[in-house]
Amino acid sequence: MSLPAGLLDGLLALLLVILAVRALIAPTLYQCAVAFISFGLTLSLAWARLAAPDVALAEAAIGAGLLGVLLINSLRDFSRGGDDASAIFGKDLPTALFSRTVISCGTLAFAAVLGMAMFHMPEGGGLTALTEASLPHSGVEHPVTAVLLNYRSYDTWLEIGVLVVAMLAIFCAGGFEGFRRPEQGPDSDPVIESLARLLAPLMVMVAGYLLWLGKAYPGGAFQAGVVLAAAGIILQLAGWQIIENLSTWAWKWGLGIGFFFFLALAVSFMPLGLGFFEYPEAWAGPLILVVEVLATLSIGLTLTCFFVYFNGMGASESRRRTR
Amino acid sequence: MEWGRAKAGAVRGRTMETHFIYMAVSSALFSVGMAGVFLCRHFFKKIIATKIVGAGVFLLLVSIAERDADTFADPVPHAMVITGIVVAVSAAAFALALARRIRIETSRASFEDEEAAE
Amino acid sequence: MNWIILSLLPLLLLPCVRFCPRSARVTALLCGGATLPALAVALGWNVEVDLYFSDGLLGVSLGLDAPRRMLLLLAGTLWCAGGVAAAGYFREDPRLPGFRGFFLAAMSGNFGLIIAQDAASFYSFFALMTFASYGLVIHTRSKAALRAGRIYLILAIFGELLLIAAIYAGVQLAGSIQLAAISQALWTERGGGWIYGLALAGFGVKVGVIPLYLWLPLAHPVAPAPASAILSGSMLKAGLLGWLHFSPLTHGGAGEWAGVLVILGLAAAFGAVAVGLCQTDPKTNLAYSSISQMGLLTAFFGFGHASGAPIAWILPAIAIFAWHHGVTKGALFLGAGLVPQTRGRTRWILLACLAFAALVLAGAPFTGGAAAKGALKEAGTYLPEAWTGVVGTLLSLSSAGTLLLLGRFWLLCRATPTGSRVRSDLGWQFAALGALLVLALGGSFLLFRRFLPEMALKSGLTGAFSAAWPVGLGLLLLCLGMIYFKRNADRRAPNLPPGDLIVFGEWAARAFGNWWRSRGAGIFTRKKFDPENFVYRLIATGSGRLADEGEAELGRWNRVGVAFFVLLFIFIWGLQ
Amino acid sequence: MSALWQADNLPVWLVVWPTFGAIVLFLLPARWRGMTGVSFALANGVLALVTVFFVMEVGVLRQEIGGWAPPLGIALALDGLSALFILMTAVVGGVVSVYAKIYFTQVVVDSARSSLFWPLWLFLWAGLHGLYLANDLFNLYVVIEVIGIAAVALAVLSGKTRAMIAGLRYLIAAVAGSLAYLMGVALLYGSTGVLDIDLMAERLEPGLTTRVAIALMLGGLLVKTAVFPLHFWLPPAHSSAEPPVSAILSALVLKGTFFVILRLWTELFGVSLTFMAGQMVGVLGACAVVWGSFQALRQERLKLVVAHSSVAQIGYLFLLFPLITVPATAVAGGFEWAPLAWSGAVYQVLAHGFAKAAFFLAIGVLVMATGNDHKASMLNMVGRLPMTTFAIGLAGVSLIGLPPSGGFLAKWMLLSAIISSGQWWWVPFVLVGSLMTAGYVFMILRLAFAPSQHEAELKSVPRGLQVCALLLAVGAILIAFPAEWVIDLLEGTSTFGEVVRAGAPVNSGEVGP
Amino acid sequence: MTWNEWIPLIIVCSSLVPGIIIFFLHEEAHRTRTILNLAGALLKLVLVGLVYLGFRTGEVYKFQFQIMVDLEFMLRVDALALLFAGLSSALWLVTTIYAIGYFEGSSNRRRFFGFFSVCVTASTGIALSGNLVTFFVFYEFLTLATYPLVVHSGTLKAVEAGRNYLFYTIGGGTVLFIGVVGLTVLAGPIDFSQGAQLSGLLENSAFELKLLFYVMLVGLAVKAAIFPLHGWLPIAMVAPAPVSALLHAVAVVKAGAFGIIRLVYDVYGINLAVELNVLWPLAILGAFTIIYGSVRAIFQDDLKKRLAFSTVSQLSYIALGAAVPGMISSTGAIVHLVHQGLMKITLFFCAGNIAETTGLHKVSELNGIGRRLPLTMGAFTVGALGMIGLPPIAGFVSKWYLSVGALDAGQPWIVAVLLGSSALNAIYFLPIIHAAWFKQPPAEGWRDLRPKRRFEAPWMLLFPPLVTALFSITSGLFAAMSWSPLSLARVIVERVYFLQ
């Protein structure tokens, strides 16, 4: 292990831990959110250091990017400040000291045990070799994509399902299904609007590229979907109200099509005697591409919808206040 | 394809202990996050804490993948992490929506508020 | 067809009580007539005397032997007389139906216990008689009657319990419920003595031995005259029958209880005279006389245990004495009941009758009484030499005492004022009285002929003189007493409360009751006294603080977090 | 087309059909969802029943997804145990669906929200099926999350603030729990390099990593199963949801994670288990029994009573673990109580599923009729809502474990196993639990018999709702009768059956008594 | 399945089916309900009679249904079962008539009669159960079925009593459950076979056998109201009169006593019980309860409460009899099962009549009531005297056998206890009788109260106590008859002692 690399890893490690703790005990929520977003970006670096570019992309896009946006967006409602460390450790000094010590020791002790467990972990060997051996039959060239969309396509399918469920769940949380049009007109500033006009098409292109790339290189449906969502969110911020203007039929199909098509594909070869999620080897590549395209669409739409719905919740709140 | 493999191979060649560092970070993040889930009061922070726990778990998985790398890093944990991230984000988004809704309706921002109020 | 069952006719008549008209004739027919089958059976009209009725109770067997036959005769006679007397006595009584019911019930109990040969039915009839008599005792519902009833009931239940205990033990010992088998087993198996002791005490309540006689002087005066006649005449003898059933006499065994019986008997025989003299109510007087007479019998019974005398002698002697006492005392009670109903000439005729009856009871020569005493004395000759004289002397002294007591009774009767409401038809009562007197005079002799022909001859001739002097002595003492009190008119005869010792008992009971009400009962009668549900209340109302606070703690995230981590550590430690 | 329906594919259809239904319902306009939803649900129930009977005929069904064999791909397995859970889900789910149809069309007027019920419920159902079929640790994680999010979404469906708060609590606890589980999975994957349960069981070796991993998985799942002292999220969540949702949550969702624990405990954790480990889980269960029942006794609101009762009843299930985790030395003499313990726990699952669902549905009726679920609203119900009171009574009988009911059979078998295993110290817990259960059940029933001073007029409740509650309650009684069949199914076709029959202990413990 | 196999099930169902139908009838369908009730009761009685005839000729009646391994539902007719089934069905008939009269015009009759029928089903089931599990099933079933009856009136007091009742009975049931399970684990499924299954275990598991005996005893003692587990009984008397009657005579308490008899004679077998030396605590507790119940009864002014404590006392006769080894004592215990039922049901009927007709509940108010209700009080007197043990009423016979049996077993102290109890019974019963018949009625109050120009209680209320009183007398008076309860008890005991 070379010194600079080791130093980088050590610094990253330290930064991660500090940012994580900071994200939890920062005195204001805004600082928390910032620390958390920084944490997410730092984590992406760590993924990269660990030779996981797919994960790095996904994390940067979803974990830090989208969630960061959602968090910042939520801050409007939680503006009255959060709790600082005293909420956790107690207000008066002796109690705080004591509980700080106890909690730190406890957490450290558990981390130590967990770390020991990891340190002593036997070499399971993983599935690298097997994946590689089966890669020619998978229809794609990038192993992660192969795992996601072929070997463990069942999980991936369910995971897209989770997105749909989460959308439904968020509808439940908001108390209504669908999207409200804000009553007042879009209150965007011209800078963002012009930026959006510039960025949005670019981002759609990037998404398409990522998607195509995913067949052989890191990248793929999730990353592409998130970029798509980013485009949607920027447009939304620019006051475009795409989702609100879509017909119910359209956004529903948009949300569901990835999952639905994946499902249809999974069972469509069963009459031919193939198993669930089993494709004819020759068709695997194209089929996976179609799935990816539709999944990208659905994911992008879903994530955009998350944001739009969040915005709408705030809007409905402001409406109520004005009444 | 070459890109990923070359990179993975390079990483493998260079470092034997990289994954140990990140495993240590993983355990720390998991522990801190779990502690945060239970100790932080504000909904917002609790949700962040779950994300940190998740980060700890994913970091371990990716570390394992790195450890088990051959011509390329083990793709299965990578796939698991990607799936996991999406699932975690979905859950976090839902939680955030709920928290906002509660905040809007009752102006409570933590479960303790609720207890105090009832 | 076995006719012995007809003795239980009164039982069958019981349901009619409610529906019969209230006329005197019906009463006589119902109460007196019901005894006729029993009398007929007793007099031997029925040849076949054993009846086994296997479905009843625990297997009923009925039957008669000589002593039983005689007791049945006595009972029949007395109940008959009582029934007839009742016809006149209760002419206008509103509680007549009730009286008839209790009368018939007690009667059937009395008959039944005599003919019963198994322990279960014996006890059943005995209990029937005991409890039905309660109704007779409290007939007037006066305060005194209720008090007497209460005491009677307490003692009766006490007796019943001892008795049933003796029966249980006897049955267990014998492995059979036949009375004969029980008495057989009692004197061949170990432990019989205690059982006999229980039986003695149990029946002792009826016989009126010390100290179980306490109910007698209270119950007899308050009960209606026909009832007291029967109580005294027949019921006391039922106890005697019970003794005989358990006694060793029939099996030649010697009892441990002889001494006790003799001492208690003699104490009663003379003590009762003393106490009786201090009474002011003629019927109480008579009750004490009964105690005295039964004491005599008890003592004689006790002697019998020790003597080893042939049962063939002792038993008839007892039977004859019992008969004699029963009939005579019945007559006396009936007469005593008549006293307040009569005036003028009738009163004098009545008094004459009573004087005659008193003489008979005391055993004046040439009367049935003399015969009875003679029989006892004769049986006494089979006792050890030293005792023969004692028995004779005691008998004579007892006669004197009896006469003294009855003299006082007679005087009291004479002094009794006529009741405000004089009843017009005394016929039924006088008829009954007369019949009993006749039987008292002659019946005993007839019985001698029937049961003890050879003895009758002896005692009839030799008894005359020996019977005479005690009577004379008694009369003398009576005269002396009269003269003394006439001289010192300011001095009253000592006046003891009826039931003597019971006064102490009642006083103690009252004291205890007061104490109990003020202290002891507090625990039991307090509303909150509820030991049953101590545990229930403890749990049901137990503090829920732990639960509420505990759950609140477990609902806090930080507590759950600690628990979660502790659990993880424990699991890590516990796994391998 | 015949291949579509061949037997091997049956497990797949169990997942495909409800998800298909869910997505179709999502796409349909809200107003059409009620009828379509209940049709899909009932068809799903029928499908499940068919599958179960099929399993009975052919034994364990296995399916490799995508044609990739386990280490790389994902396998599904359907054995007797899964079949029983699927069966219960089918029956309870079917009845609850009918109830929900009536409830949401006739009682709840807010169609926008209630129409969300159907896709979520079918997703949840699919998730449960996926859970019972799963044979892959990561697949388990994904379905657990599907179930978790769908369950919380359903729990907050009512839109009440209380439900929202409870739902958030539930969600955060669930997410934390599943992440702890995932951490364990990661450690195990690192140790063995596979995710398939069977393969992993072959490769897993005891050691610190395994210990920590198992502890984490167990801890996470225990949180999700709401075992004492980690049950803090359950009572508020279950008590504030809509009635059909409460029924689903307590009868079905809780059982899901229990199923996972059971499966992992017997199939995977074996290498690391000790007598102590079994005892520790048992202690948690026993404490849950006592504490949950005690809390239930003290509640003022009926739904809270029932929710706390769930904590207690789930506790009984965990008494299974100490009984099947005994040192080899103790097993040498015979392990005859294992089948009993198994069947007992499974019966407890079935009985509690039926009874608790019936209970919640009945209380739903009550709330509709009186407007609140305070204990006092039960007053004089026996005359006014006899069918519902009867349902509560029957469900209560089963919960207490009075004969003849499924609960009785469960307690009978558990107690038999406890006594024959010599672990007598669990007896008092069972006893006290029963007593206190009786206490709160009759606390409710006795009110039903008491006259009320000022009786508010009851709102009319559709008869169908009452019938549904009663049906489930009767079911809780009737399941006592096919016991022989159930046990055969469990032992005959279960992979656990091998464990049970072979008399092999699930550990080689040294820490035994 | 032949007729002989089905008939026990039919007997049990002959009340269950009407009960279930009644639940679905309309509240106002009085006539249909009455017909159903009476038809069920009659059918049951007739069937029990037929079975009795068949049983005497050696027919075997047995119904079996395997629920799972070691868990079999079995109904079987044996002599003891017949005795108890006969008692239940006969008393059910009279109680049904009584209840119909008692509840005339009151509300919630559907509920009452429904649960009433179910209750008798449980009682018959207890009687006919052929193994321990089935017994337990019905035992618990009974608890449930009686609860609605106890709280029927719905007053606060009744509800509280119901809670108390459940606290005790469910607790007892749970303890019994543990015993049943333990015994099954130890020896496999337990049929009522006079201890044949258990005697083999004597050498190796004597301690376990002892322990389980006590555990089950505690479970049964709750319903049998043995001190200190009797607390529910005096409180449960707030139930309506027919319920109290049934509760105290046949249903609940008798189930406990019957259970004790089954436990001693059929589960363990008397020989094994003697060898294990487990009976003496039962004897001592029983004896203490006898005295304790009587003493407590003396201080109760509430008539029903006094009767309830009397039940506590009387029930322990059965336990005591069962605890004393020996044929005579056993006969006494078994026959008292029936006799106590007959007498106590009479007393409760009468107490109900008094309360219904005159509104009196207190002993101290009963002066002269005999004139107002002569027939009722006549029946009451019979019952009370029988309780005291006066011949020829049934109680006399029981006490006879119990005492002689105790002496036979060399335990004379029991006789002292029994006689003491008799004395105490007299102390608390005789004043009632005396007051009723011999005291002057109060000047005002109930004397003027003659609803509907009736003198006595209506015939439906009057007939049942008269019948049961008559039965109490005849079963004592003709105790030696071959049809009497005593004879049946003798048959049972012979089987227990000789046919092992």
Short mmCIF file of C-alpha atoms in Angstrom, two decimals, chain D residues 209-399:
data_model
loop_
_atom_site.label_atom_id
_atom_site.label_comp_id
_atom_site.label_asym_id
_atom_site.label_seq_id
_atom_site.Cartn_x
_atom_site.Cartn_y
_atom_site.Cartn_z
CA THR D 209 -17.96 -12.85 12.19
CA THR D 210 -20.73 -15.37 12.14
CA ARG D 211 -21.67 -14.51 15.69
CA VAL D 212 -21.85 -10.82 15.01
CA ALA D 213 -23.67 -11.39 11.75
CA ILE D 214 -26.27 -13.60 13.34
CA ALA D 215 -26.66 -11.20 16.22
CA LEU D 216 -27.27 -8.34 13.82
CA MET D 217 -29.72 -10.26 11.65
CA LEU D 218 -31.53 -11.52 14.68
CA GLY D 219 -31.59 -8.11 16.31
CA GLY D 220 -32.89 -6.45 13.19
CA LEU D 221 -35.59 -9.03 12.67
CA LEU D 222 -36.58 -8.90 16.31
CA VAL D 223 -37.16 -5.19 15.99
CA LYS D 224 -39.36 -5.82 12.99
CA THR D 225 -41.23 -8.59 14.78
CA ALA D 226 -41.76 -6.29 17.74
CA VAL D 227 -40.40 -8.61 20.35
CA PHE D 228 -40.10 -7.29 23.86
CA PRO D 229 -38.32 -4.95 24.62
CA LEU D 230 -38.26 -3.73 21.02
CA HIS D 231 -42.00 -3.56 20.55
CA PHE D 232 -42.29 0.19 21.03
CA TRP D 233 -43.48 0.87 17.51
CA LEU D 234 -46.21 -1.74 17.38
CA PRO D 235 -49.02 -0.60 19.64
CA PRO D 236 -49.36 2.91 18.21
CA ALA D 237 -49.03 1.74 14.63
CA HIS D 238 -51.48 -1.11 14.86
CA SER D 239 -53.96 0.78 16.90
CA SER D 240 -54.21 3.83 14.72
CA ALA D 241 -54.62 2.17 11.35
CA GLU D 242 -57.86 1.47 9.54
CA PRO D 243 -59.48 -1.76 10.74
CA PRO D 244 -58.67 -3.96 7.76
CA VAL D 245 -55.15 -2.63 7.82
CA SER D 246 -54.71 -3.34 11.50
CA ALA D 247 -55.89 -6.85 10.80
CA ILE D 248 -53.37 -7.27 8.03
CA LEU D 249 -50.54 -5.77 10.03
CA SER D 250 -51.00 -7.87 13.11
CA ALA D 251 -52.16 -11.10 11.55
CA LEU D 252 -49.87 -11.25 8.56
CA VAL D 253 -47.05 -8.75 8.54
CA LEU D 254 -45.71 -9.67 11.96
CA LYS D 255 -45.67 -13.29 10.97
CA GLY D 256 -43.54 -12.53 7.97
CA THR D 257 -40.48 -11.58 9.94
CA PHE D 258 -41.11 -14.36 12.39
CA PHE D 259 -41.07 -16.71 9.45
CA VAL D 260 -37.70 -15.34 8.43
CA ILE D 261 -36.27 -15.79 11.90
CA LEU D 262 -37.62 -19.30 12.05
CA ARG D 263 -36.24 -20.23 8.68
CA LEU D 264 -32.83 -18.74 9.28
CA TRP D 265 -32.61 -20.14 12.79
CA THR D 266 -33.19 -23.66 11.64
CA GLU D 267 -31.49 -23.60 8.30
CA LEU D 268 -28.66 -21.18 8.62
CA PHE D 269 -27.80 -20.23 12.15
CA GLY D 270 -27.28 -23.79 13.28
CA VAL D 271 -23.52 -23.62 13.33
CA SER D 272 -23.46 -20.85 15.81
CA LEU D 273 -26.36 -21.62 18.04
CA THR D 274 -25.96 -22.56 21.63
CA PHE D 275 -28.29 -23.55 24.34
CA MET D 276 -27.85 -20.06 25.71
CA ALA D 277 -28.89 -18.45 22.46
CA GLY D 278 -32.13 -20.38 22.44
CA GLN D 279 -32.73 -19.48 26.03
CA MET D 280 -32.11 -15.82 25.42
CA VAL D 281 -34.65 -15.64 22.64
CA GLY D 282 -36.99 -17.65 24.79
CA VAL D 283 -36.60 -15.18 27.63
CA LEU D 284 -37.49 -12.34 25.30
CA GLY D 285 -40.56 -14.25 24.20
CA ALA D 286 -41.56 -15.08 27.75
CA CYS D 287 -41.13 -11.48 28.84
CA ALA D 288 -43.16 -10.38 25.85
CA VAL D 289 -45.93 -12.73 26.86
CA VAL D 290 -46.12 -11.35 30.34
CA TRP D 291 -45.43 -7.74 29.61
CA GLY D 292 -47.65 -7.52 26.55
CA SER D 293 -50.55 -9.15 28.30
CA PHE D 294 -50.09 -6.95 31.32
CA GLN D 295 -50.08 -3.86 29.18
CA ALA D 296 -53.12 -5.06 27.29
CA LEU D 297 -54.90 -5.37 30.60
CA ARG D 298 -54.21 -1.77 31.39
CA GLN D 299 -55.29 -0.14 28.18
CA GLU D 300 -58.33 2.02 27.91
CA ARG D 301 -58.72 1.83 24.18
CA LEU D 302 -59.75 -1.42 22.58
CA LYS D 303 -57.39 -1.19 19.68
CA LEU D 304 -54.51 -0.66 22.06
CA VAL D 305 -55.62 -3.69 24.03
CA VAL D 306 -55.50 -5.78 20.93
CA ALA D 307 -52.24 -4.27 19.77
CA HIS D 308 -50.52 -5.02 23.07
CA SER D 309 -52.03 -8.44 22.89
CA SER D 310 -50.15 -8.94 19.64
CA VAL D 311 -46.91 -8.28 21.47
CA ALA D 312 -47.82 -10.99 23.92
CA GLN D 313 -49.02 -13.49 21.39
CA ILE D 314 -45.92 -13.06 19.28
CA GLY D 315 -43.97 -13.79 22.44
CA TYR D 316 -45.40 -17.29 22.52
CA LEU D 317 -43.88 -17.97 19.15
CA PHE D 318 -40.45 -17.30 20.49
CA LEU D 319 -40.77 -20.03 23.06
CA LEU D 320 -40.20 -22.36 20.16
CA PHE D 321 -36.53 -21.48 19.90
CA PRO D 322 -35.30 -22.63 23.29
CA LEU D 323 -37.16 -25.88 22.74
CA ILE D 324 -35.50 -26.75 19.48
CA THR D 325 -32.12 -25.46 20.52
CA VAL D 326 -30.73 -27.97 22.92
CA PRO D 327 -27.29 -29.44 23.37
CA ALA D 328 -26.56 -32.64 21.58
CA THR D 329 -26.12 -34.49 24.83
CA ALA D 330 -29.67 -33.77 25.82
CA VAL D 331 -30.92 -34.91 22.48
CA ALA D 332 -29.24 -38.25 22.62
CA GLY D 333 -32.09 -39.65 24.60
CA GLY D 334 -34.61 -38.57 21.99
CA PHE D 335 -35.85 -35.36 20.59
CA GLU D 336 -39.46 -36.28 20.42
CA TRP D 337 -40.75 -32.92 21.52
CA ALA D 338 -39.37 -31.09 18.50
CA PRO D 339 -42.31 -31.91 16.21
CA LEU D 340 -44.63 -30.82 18.98
CA ALA D 341 -42.83 -27.56 19.48
CA TRP D 342 -42.86 -26.95 15.76
CA SER D 343 -46.47 -27.66 15.28
CA GLY D 344 -47.26 -25.68 18.39
CA ALA D 345 -45.56 -22.59 17.13
CA VAL D 346 -47.04 -22.94 13.67
CA TYR D 347 -50.46 -23.37 15.18
CA GLN D 348 -49.92 -20.34 17.27
CA VAL D 349 -49.15 -18.44 14.10
CA LEU D 350 -52.31 -19.70 12.45
CA ALA D 351 -54.50 -19.22 15.48
CA HIS D 352 -53.19 -15.78 16.24
CA GLY D 353 -53.49 -14.79 12.61
CA PHE D 354 -57.14 -15.71 12.47
CA ALA D 355 -58.08 -14.53 15.91
CA LYS D 356 -56.27 -11.25 15.83
CA ALA D 357 -57.58 -10.37 12.39
CA ALA D 358 -61.08 -11.19 13.58
CA PHE D 359 -60.53 -9.08 16.64
CA PHE D 360 -59.44 -6.04 14.71
CA LEU D 361 -62.20 -6.39 12.18
CA ALA D 362 -64.76 -6.71 14.94
CA ILE D 363 -63.41 -3.68 16.71
CA GLY D 364 -63.56 -1.89 13.41
CA VAL D 365 -67.25 -2.63 13.29
CA LEU D 366 -67.57 -1.34 16.80
CA VAL D 367 -65.77 1.87 16.00
CA MET D 368 -67.99 2.40 13.01
CA ALA D 369 -71.05 1.85 15.11
CA THR D 370 -70.09 3.95 18.10
CA GLY D 371 -67.57 6.35 16.69
CA ASN D 372 -64.75 5.51 19.06
CA ASP D 373 -62.84 2.55 20.36
CA HIS D 374 -62.85 3.44 24.01
CA LYS D 375 -63.56 0.50 26.27
CA ALA D 376 -66.82 2.06 27.31
CA SER D 377 -68.12 1.85 23.78
CA MET D 378 -68.33 -1.88 24.35
CA LEU D 379 -71.06 -1.36 26.90
CA ASN D 380 -74.16 -3.42 26.29
CA MET D 381 -72.94 -4.55 22.90
CA VAL D 382 -74.10 -8.07 23.35
CA GLY D 383 -77.62 -7.04 22.68
CA ARG D 384 -76.92 -4.44 20.08
CA LEU D 385 -74.20 -6.02 18.00
CA PRO D 386 -74.47 -9.68 18.91
CA MET D 387 -72.59 -10.99 15.93
CA THR D 388 -69.63 -8.77 16.55
CA THR D 389 -69.58 -9.51 20.25
CA PHE D 390 -69.70 -13.15 19.41
CA ALA D 391 -66.80 -12.74 17.04
CA ILE D 392 -64.80 -11.02 19.75
CA GLY D 393 -65.71 -13.79 22.13
CA LEU D 394 -64.63 -16.55 19.79
CA ALA D 395 -61.44 -14.78 18.85
CA GLY D 396 -60.79 -14.23 22.53
CA VAL D 397 -61.29 -17.90 23.24
CA SER D 398 -58.63 -18.75 20.76
CA LEU D 399 -56.28 -16.10 22.06
#
